[in-house]
Tab-separated table of C-alpha atoms in Angstrom:
chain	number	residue	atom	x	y	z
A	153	UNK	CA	4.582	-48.356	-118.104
A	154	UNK	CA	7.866	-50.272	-117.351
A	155	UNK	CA	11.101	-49.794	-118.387
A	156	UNK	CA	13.762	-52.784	-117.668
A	157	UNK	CA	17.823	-51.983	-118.264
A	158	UNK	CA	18.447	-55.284	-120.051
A	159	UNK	CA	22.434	-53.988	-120.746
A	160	UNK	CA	24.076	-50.698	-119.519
A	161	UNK	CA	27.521	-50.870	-120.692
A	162	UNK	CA	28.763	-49.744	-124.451
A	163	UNK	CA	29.777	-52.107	-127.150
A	164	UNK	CA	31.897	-54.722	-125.647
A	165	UNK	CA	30.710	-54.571	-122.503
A	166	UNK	CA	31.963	-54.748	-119.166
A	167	UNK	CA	34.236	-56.170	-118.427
A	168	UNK	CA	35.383	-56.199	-121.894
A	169	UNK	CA	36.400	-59.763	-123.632
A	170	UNK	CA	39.847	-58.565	-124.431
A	171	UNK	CA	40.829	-55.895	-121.883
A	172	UNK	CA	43.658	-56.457	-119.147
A	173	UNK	CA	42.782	-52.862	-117.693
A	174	UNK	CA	42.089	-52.438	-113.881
A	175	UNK	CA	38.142	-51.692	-114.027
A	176	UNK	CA	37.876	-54.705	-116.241
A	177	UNK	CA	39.895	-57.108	-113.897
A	178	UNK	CA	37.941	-55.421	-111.147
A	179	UNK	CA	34.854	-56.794	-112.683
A	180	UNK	CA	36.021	-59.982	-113.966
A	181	UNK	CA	36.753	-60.616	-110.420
A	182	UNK	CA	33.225	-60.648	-108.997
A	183	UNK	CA	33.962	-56.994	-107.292
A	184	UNK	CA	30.786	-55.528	-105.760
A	185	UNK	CA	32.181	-52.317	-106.219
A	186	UNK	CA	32.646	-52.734	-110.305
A	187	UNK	CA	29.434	-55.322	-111.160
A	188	UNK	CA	29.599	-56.545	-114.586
A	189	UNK	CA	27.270	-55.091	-117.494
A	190	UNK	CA	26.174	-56.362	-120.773
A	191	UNK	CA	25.913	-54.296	-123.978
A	192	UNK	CA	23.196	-51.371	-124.115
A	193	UNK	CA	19.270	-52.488	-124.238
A	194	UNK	CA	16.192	-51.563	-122.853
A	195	UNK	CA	12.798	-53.306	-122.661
A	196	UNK	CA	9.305	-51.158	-122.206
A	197	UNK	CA	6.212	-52.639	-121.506
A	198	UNK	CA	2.393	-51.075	-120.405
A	199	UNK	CA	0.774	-54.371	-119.157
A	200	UNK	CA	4.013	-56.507	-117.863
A	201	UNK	CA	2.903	-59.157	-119.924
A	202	UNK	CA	3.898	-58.196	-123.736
A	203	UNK	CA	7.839	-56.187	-123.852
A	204	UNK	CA	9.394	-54.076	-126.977
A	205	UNK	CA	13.222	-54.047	-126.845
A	206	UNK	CA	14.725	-50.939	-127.376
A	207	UNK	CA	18.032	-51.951	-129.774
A	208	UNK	CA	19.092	-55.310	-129.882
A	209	UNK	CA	22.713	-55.956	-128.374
A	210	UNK	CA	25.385	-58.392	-129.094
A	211	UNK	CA	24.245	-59.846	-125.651
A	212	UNK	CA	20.482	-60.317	-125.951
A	213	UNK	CA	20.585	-64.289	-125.220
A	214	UNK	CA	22.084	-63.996	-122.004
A	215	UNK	CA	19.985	-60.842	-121.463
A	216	UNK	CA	17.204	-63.094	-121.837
A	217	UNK	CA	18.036	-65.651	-119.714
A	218	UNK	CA	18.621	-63.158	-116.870
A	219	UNK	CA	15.119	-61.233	-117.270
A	220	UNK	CA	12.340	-63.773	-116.747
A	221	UNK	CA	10.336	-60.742	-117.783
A	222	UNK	CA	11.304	-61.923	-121.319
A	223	UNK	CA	11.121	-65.363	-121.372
A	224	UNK	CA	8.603	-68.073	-122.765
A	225	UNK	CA	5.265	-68.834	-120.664
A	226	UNK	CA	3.210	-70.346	-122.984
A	227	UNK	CA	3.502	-73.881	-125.355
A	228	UNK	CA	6.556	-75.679	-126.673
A	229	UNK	CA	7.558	-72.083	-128.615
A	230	UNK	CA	6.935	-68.385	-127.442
A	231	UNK	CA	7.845	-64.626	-126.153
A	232	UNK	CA	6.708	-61.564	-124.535
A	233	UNK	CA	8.770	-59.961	-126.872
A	234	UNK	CA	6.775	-58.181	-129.501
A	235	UNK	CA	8.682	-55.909	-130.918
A	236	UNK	CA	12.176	-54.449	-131.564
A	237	UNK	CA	12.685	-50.541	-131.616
A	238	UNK	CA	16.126	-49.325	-133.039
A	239	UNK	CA	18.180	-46.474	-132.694
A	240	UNK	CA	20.654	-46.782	-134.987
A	241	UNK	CA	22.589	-49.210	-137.089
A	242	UNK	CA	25.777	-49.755	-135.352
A	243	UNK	CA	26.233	-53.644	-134.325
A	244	UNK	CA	26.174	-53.086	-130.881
A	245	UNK	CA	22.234	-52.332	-131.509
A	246	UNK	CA	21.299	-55.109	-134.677
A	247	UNK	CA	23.619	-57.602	-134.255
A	248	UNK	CA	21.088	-59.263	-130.968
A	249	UNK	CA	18.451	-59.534	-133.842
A	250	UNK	CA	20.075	-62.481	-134.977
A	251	UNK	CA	19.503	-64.300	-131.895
A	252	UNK	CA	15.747	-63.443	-132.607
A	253	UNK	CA	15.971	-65.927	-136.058
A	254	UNK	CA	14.081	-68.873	-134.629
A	255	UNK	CA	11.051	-67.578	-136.680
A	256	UNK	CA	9.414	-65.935	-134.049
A	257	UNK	CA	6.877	-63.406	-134.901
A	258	UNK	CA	7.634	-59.936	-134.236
A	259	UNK	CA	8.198	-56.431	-135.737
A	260	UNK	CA	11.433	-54.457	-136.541
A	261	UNK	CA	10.862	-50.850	-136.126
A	262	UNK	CA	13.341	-48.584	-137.634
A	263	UNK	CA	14.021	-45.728	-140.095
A	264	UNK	CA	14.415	-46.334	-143.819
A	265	UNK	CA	18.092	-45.743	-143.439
A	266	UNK	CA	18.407	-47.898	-140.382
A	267	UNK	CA	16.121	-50.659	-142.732
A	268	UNK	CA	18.461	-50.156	-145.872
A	269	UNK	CA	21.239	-51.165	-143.853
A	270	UNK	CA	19.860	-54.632	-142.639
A	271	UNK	CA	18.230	-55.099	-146.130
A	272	UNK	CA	21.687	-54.615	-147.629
A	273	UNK	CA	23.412	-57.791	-145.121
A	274	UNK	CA	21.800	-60.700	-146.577
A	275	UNK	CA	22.580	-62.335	-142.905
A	276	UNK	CA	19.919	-60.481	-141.521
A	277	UNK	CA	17.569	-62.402	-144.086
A	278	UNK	CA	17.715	-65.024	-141.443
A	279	UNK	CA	14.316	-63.227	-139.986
A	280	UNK	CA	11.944	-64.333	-142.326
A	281	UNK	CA	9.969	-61.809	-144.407
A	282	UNK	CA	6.924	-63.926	-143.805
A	283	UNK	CA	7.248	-64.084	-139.655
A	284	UNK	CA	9.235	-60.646	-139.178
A	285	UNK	CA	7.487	-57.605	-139.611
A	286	UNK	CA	9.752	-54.595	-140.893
A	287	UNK	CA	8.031	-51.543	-139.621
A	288	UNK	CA	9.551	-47.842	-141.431
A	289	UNK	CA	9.055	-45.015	-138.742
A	290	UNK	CA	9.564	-41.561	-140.314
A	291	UNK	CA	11.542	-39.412	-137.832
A	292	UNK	CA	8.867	-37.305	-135.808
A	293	UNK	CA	6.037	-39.197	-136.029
A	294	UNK	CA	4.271	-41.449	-133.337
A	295	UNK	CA	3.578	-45.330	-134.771
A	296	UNK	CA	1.476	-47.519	-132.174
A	297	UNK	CA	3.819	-50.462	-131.150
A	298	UNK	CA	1.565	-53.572	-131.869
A	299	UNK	CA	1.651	-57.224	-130.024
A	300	UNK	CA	2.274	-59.540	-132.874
A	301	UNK	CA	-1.017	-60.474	-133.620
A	302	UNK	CA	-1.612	-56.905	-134.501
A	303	UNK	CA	-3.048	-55.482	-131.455
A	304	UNK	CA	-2.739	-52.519	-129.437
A	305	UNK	CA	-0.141	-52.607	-127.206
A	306	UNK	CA	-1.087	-49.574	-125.448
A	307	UNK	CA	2.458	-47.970	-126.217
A	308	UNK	CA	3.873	-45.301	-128.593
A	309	UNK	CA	6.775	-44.574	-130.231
A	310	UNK	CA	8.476	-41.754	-131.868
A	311	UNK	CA	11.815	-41.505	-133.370
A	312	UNK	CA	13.875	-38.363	-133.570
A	313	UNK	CA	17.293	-37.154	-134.784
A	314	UNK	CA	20.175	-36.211	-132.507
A	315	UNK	CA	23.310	-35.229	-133.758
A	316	UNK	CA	25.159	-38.664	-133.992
A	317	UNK	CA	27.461	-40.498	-137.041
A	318	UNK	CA	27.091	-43.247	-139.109
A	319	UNK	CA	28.250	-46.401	-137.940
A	320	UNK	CA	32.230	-47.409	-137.536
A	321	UNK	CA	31.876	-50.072	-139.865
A	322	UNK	CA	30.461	-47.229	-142.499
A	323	UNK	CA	32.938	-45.066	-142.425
A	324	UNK	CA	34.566	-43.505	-145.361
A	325	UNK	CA	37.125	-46.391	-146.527
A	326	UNK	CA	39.677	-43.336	-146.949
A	327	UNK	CA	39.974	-43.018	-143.054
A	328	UNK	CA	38.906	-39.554	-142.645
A	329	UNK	CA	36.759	-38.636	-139.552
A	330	UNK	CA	33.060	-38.191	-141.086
A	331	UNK	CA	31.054	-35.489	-140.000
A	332	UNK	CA	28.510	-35.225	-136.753
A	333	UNK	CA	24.921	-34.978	-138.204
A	334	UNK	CA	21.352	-34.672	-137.001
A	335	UNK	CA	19.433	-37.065	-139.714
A	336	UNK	CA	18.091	-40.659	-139.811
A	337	UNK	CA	21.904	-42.178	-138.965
A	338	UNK	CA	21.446	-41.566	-135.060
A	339	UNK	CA	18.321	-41.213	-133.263
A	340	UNK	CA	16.454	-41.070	-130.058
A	341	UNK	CA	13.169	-42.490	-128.739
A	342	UNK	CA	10.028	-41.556	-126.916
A	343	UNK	CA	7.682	-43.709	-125.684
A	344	UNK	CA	4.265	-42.904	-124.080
A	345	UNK	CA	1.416	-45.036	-122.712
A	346	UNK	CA	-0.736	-42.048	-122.531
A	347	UNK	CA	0.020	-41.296	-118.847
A	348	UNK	CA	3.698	-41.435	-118.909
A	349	UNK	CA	6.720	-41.075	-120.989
A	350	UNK	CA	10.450	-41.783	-121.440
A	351	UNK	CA	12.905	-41.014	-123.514
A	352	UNK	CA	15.694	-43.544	-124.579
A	353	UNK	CA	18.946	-41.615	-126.519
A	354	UNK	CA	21.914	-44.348	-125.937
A	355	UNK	CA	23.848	-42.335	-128.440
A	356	UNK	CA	24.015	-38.166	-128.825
A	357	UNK	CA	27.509	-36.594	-130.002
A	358	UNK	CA	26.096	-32.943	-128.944
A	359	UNK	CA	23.363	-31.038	-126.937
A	360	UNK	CA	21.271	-28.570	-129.009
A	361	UNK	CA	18.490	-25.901	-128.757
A	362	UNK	CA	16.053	-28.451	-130.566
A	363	UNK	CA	16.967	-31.705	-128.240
A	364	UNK	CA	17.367	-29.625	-125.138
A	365	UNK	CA	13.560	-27.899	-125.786
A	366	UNK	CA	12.401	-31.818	-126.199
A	367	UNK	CA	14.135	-33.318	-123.041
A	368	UNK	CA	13.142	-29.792	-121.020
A	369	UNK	CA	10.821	-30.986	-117.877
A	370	UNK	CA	11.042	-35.093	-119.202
A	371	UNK	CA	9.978	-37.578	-116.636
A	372	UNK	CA	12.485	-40.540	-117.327
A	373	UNK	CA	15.648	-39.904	-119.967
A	374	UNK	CA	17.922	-42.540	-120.421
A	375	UNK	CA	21.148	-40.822	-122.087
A	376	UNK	CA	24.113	-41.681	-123.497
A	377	UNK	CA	26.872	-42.612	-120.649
A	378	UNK	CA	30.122	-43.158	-122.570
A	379	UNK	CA	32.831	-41.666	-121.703
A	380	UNK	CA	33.430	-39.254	-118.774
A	381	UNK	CA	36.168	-37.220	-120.447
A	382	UNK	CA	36.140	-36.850	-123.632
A	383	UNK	CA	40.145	-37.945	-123.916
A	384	UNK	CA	39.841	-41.081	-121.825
A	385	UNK	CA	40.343	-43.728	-124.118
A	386	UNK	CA	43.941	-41.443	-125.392
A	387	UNK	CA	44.792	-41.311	-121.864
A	388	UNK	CA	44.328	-44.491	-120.417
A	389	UNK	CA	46.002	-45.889	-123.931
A	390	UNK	CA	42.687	-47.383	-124.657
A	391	UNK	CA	42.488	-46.250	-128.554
A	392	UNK	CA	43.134	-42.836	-130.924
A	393	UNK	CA	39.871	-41.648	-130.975
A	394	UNK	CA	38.133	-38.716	-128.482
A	395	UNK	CA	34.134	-39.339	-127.611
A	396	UNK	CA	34.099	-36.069	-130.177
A	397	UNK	CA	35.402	-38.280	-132.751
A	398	UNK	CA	33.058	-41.481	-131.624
A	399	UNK	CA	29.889	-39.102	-131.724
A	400	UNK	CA	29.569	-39.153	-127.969
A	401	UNK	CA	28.952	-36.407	-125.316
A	402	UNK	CA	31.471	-36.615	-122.766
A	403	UNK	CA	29.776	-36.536	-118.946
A	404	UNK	CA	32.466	-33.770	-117.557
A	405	UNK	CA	33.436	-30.570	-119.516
A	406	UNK	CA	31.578	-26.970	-119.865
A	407	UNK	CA	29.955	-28.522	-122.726
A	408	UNK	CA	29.219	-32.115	-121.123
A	409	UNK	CA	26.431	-33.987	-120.356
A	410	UNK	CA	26.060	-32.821	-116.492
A	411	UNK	CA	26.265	-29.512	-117.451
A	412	UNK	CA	24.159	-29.880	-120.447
A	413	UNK	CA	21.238	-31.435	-118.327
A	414	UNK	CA	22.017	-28.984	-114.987
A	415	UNK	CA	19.104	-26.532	-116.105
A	416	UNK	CA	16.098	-28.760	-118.393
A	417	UNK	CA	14.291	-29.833	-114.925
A	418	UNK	CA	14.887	-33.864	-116.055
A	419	UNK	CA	12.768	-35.533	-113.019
A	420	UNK	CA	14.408	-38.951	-113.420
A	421	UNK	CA	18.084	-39.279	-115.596
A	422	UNK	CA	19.429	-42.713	-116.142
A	423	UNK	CA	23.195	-43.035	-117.433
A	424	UNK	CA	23.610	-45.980	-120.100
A	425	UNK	CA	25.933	-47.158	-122.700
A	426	UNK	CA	28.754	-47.044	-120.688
A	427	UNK	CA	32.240	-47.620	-121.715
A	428	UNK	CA	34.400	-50.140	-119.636
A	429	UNK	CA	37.165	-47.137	-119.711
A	430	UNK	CA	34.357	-44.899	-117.557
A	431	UNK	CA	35.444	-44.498	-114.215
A	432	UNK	CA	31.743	-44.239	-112.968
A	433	UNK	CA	31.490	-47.952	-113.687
A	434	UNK	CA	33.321	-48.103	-110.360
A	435	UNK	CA	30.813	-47.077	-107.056
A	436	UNK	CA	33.645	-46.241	-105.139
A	437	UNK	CA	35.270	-43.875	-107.979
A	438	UNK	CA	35.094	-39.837	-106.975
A	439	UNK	CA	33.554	-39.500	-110.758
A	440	UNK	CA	30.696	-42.081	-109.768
A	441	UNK	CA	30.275	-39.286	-106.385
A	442	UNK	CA	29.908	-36.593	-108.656
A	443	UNK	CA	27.385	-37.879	-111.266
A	444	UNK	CA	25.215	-39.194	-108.476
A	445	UNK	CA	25.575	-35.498	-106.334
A	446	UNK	CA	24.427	-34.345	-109.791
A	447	UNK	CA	21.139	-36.216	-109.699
A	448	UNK	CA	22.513	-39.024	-112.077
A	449	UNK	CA	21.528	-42.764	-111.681
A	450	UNK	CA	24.515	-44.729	-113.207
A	451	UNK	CA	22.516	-47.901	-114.742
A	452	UNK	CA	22.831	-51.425	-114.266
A	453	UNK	CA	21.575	-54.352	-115.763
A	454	UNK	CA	18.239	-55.246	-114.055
A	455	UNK	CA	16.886	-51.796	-113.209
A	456	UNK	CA	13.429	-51.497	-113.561
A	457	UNK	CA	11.625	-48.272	-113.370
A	458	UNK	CA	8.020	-48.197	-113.219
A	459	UNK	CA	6.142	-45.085	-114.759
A	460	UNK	CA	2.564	-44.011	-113.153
């Protein structure tokens, strides 16, 4: 199995379209120290031939056009991309299916919360009931990813709750912070080819006895990277909201992600969905020193990982 970073950084990217801060300039100046990173995706394949995209970001054209992995081989029309798996229904993970509307066969997999919200956007009509395939996946149980003629891709996946939110843009319209919860609104995937298997979880808000007993001894996990304090956006005068508040782990803290992954025996531990504000973003940062003396690999767009 293969695993490709198509986009590392968190929604809008790095550097961000509309930020003047340091990092951003850093990257918007070609910096080797601070490379640029497009919105959070990942693509899995078993053969190299046929991928599955895990989420689809804002950023999936140009994602394309940087991973020949996922571009067309064969006739005037085509792609290796079979399949879309999605975490969540925030629009830094749906809003790339859009770019997908050129009907195109492939499947959507989701949960029947993360389907209600694309059935209730008539936009998203734009991928054809009779070319898309919409695929529910109840939480907890493997469904074979299929090419999209229907066959065997040789891949698994199973979706999972972790304690996330619902999406900003369903928030309660009186303003009031809604509560972190462990249902269909955030989840994680795990896909297997048998032999090997990875776990993807761009967005967790906690650590808990039930995620921590899944992720204990993983081979690959690919984990939420947001924020590496959890008041870094109020201190850098970024925004009003902690990661808390956003539904993300911070990295640092007693409670943190390094600290929450210190004792599960993770062989492999991949850092996406990165905010610009994250200091780690920069490879010559002390906080980028400490994740990596902590066994982290800060992604980047590109990485591949190959699973024996």
């Amino acid at each position: 199995m293969k695993a490709l970073i198509l986009g590392a950084a968190a929604g809008g990217a790095f550097p961000q379209w509309n930020s003047n801060a340091a990092a951003c300039n850093r990257a918007r100046s070609g910096d080797p120290a601070a490379p640029a990173r497009t919105q959070a995706s990942l693509a899995v394949s078993a053969d190299g031939a046929h991928w599955f995209l895990l989420n689809a970001s804002p950023d999936l054209r140009q994602q394309i056009e940087s991973n020949a992995a996922l571009q067309p081989r064969h006739g005037l029309r085509s792609t290796p991309i079979s399949g879309v798996v999605l975490t969540g229904g925030d629009v830094d993970a749906i809003a790339g299916l859009l770019t997908l509307r050129e009907r195109q066969p492939f499947t959507v997999y989701a949960t029947r919360k993360v389907h209600d919200v694309l059935a209730s956007n008539s936009i998203f009509n734009v991928l054809a009931a009779d070319v898309v395939k919409r695929d529910v996946i109840a939480v907890g149980q493997p469904v074979t990813l299929r090419h999209a003629d229907g066959a065997d891709s040789g891949l698994t996946v199973e979706l999972f709750p972790v304690p996330g939110k619902v999406p900003l843009y369903l928030e309660q319209a009186d303003g009031s912070a809604p509560p972190i919860v462990q249902g269909e609104d955030t989840v994680g995937a795990v896909i297997r080819d048998g032999r090997s298997t990875l776990f993807y979880i761009p967005g967790c808000a906690a650590m808990n006895e039930s995620l921590a007993a899944r992720l204990r001894g993983a081979e690959l996990v690919f984990f939420d990277g947001t924020l590496y304090r959890d008041d870094e956006m109020l201190r850098a005068g970024l925004g009003s909201k902690t990661g808390a508040r956003m539904g993300h782990m911070s990295l640092s803290g007693p409670q943190g992600t390094l600290a929450s992954f210190a004792d599960l025996g993770v062989k492999r531990r991949v850092l996406v969905h990165i905010n610009n504000s994250n200091p780690v973003l920069l490879a010559d940062s002390p906080e980028r020193a400490e994740v990596e003396a902590a066994g982290w690999i800060v992604g980047y767009d590109g990485l591949e990982i190959a699973l024996d």
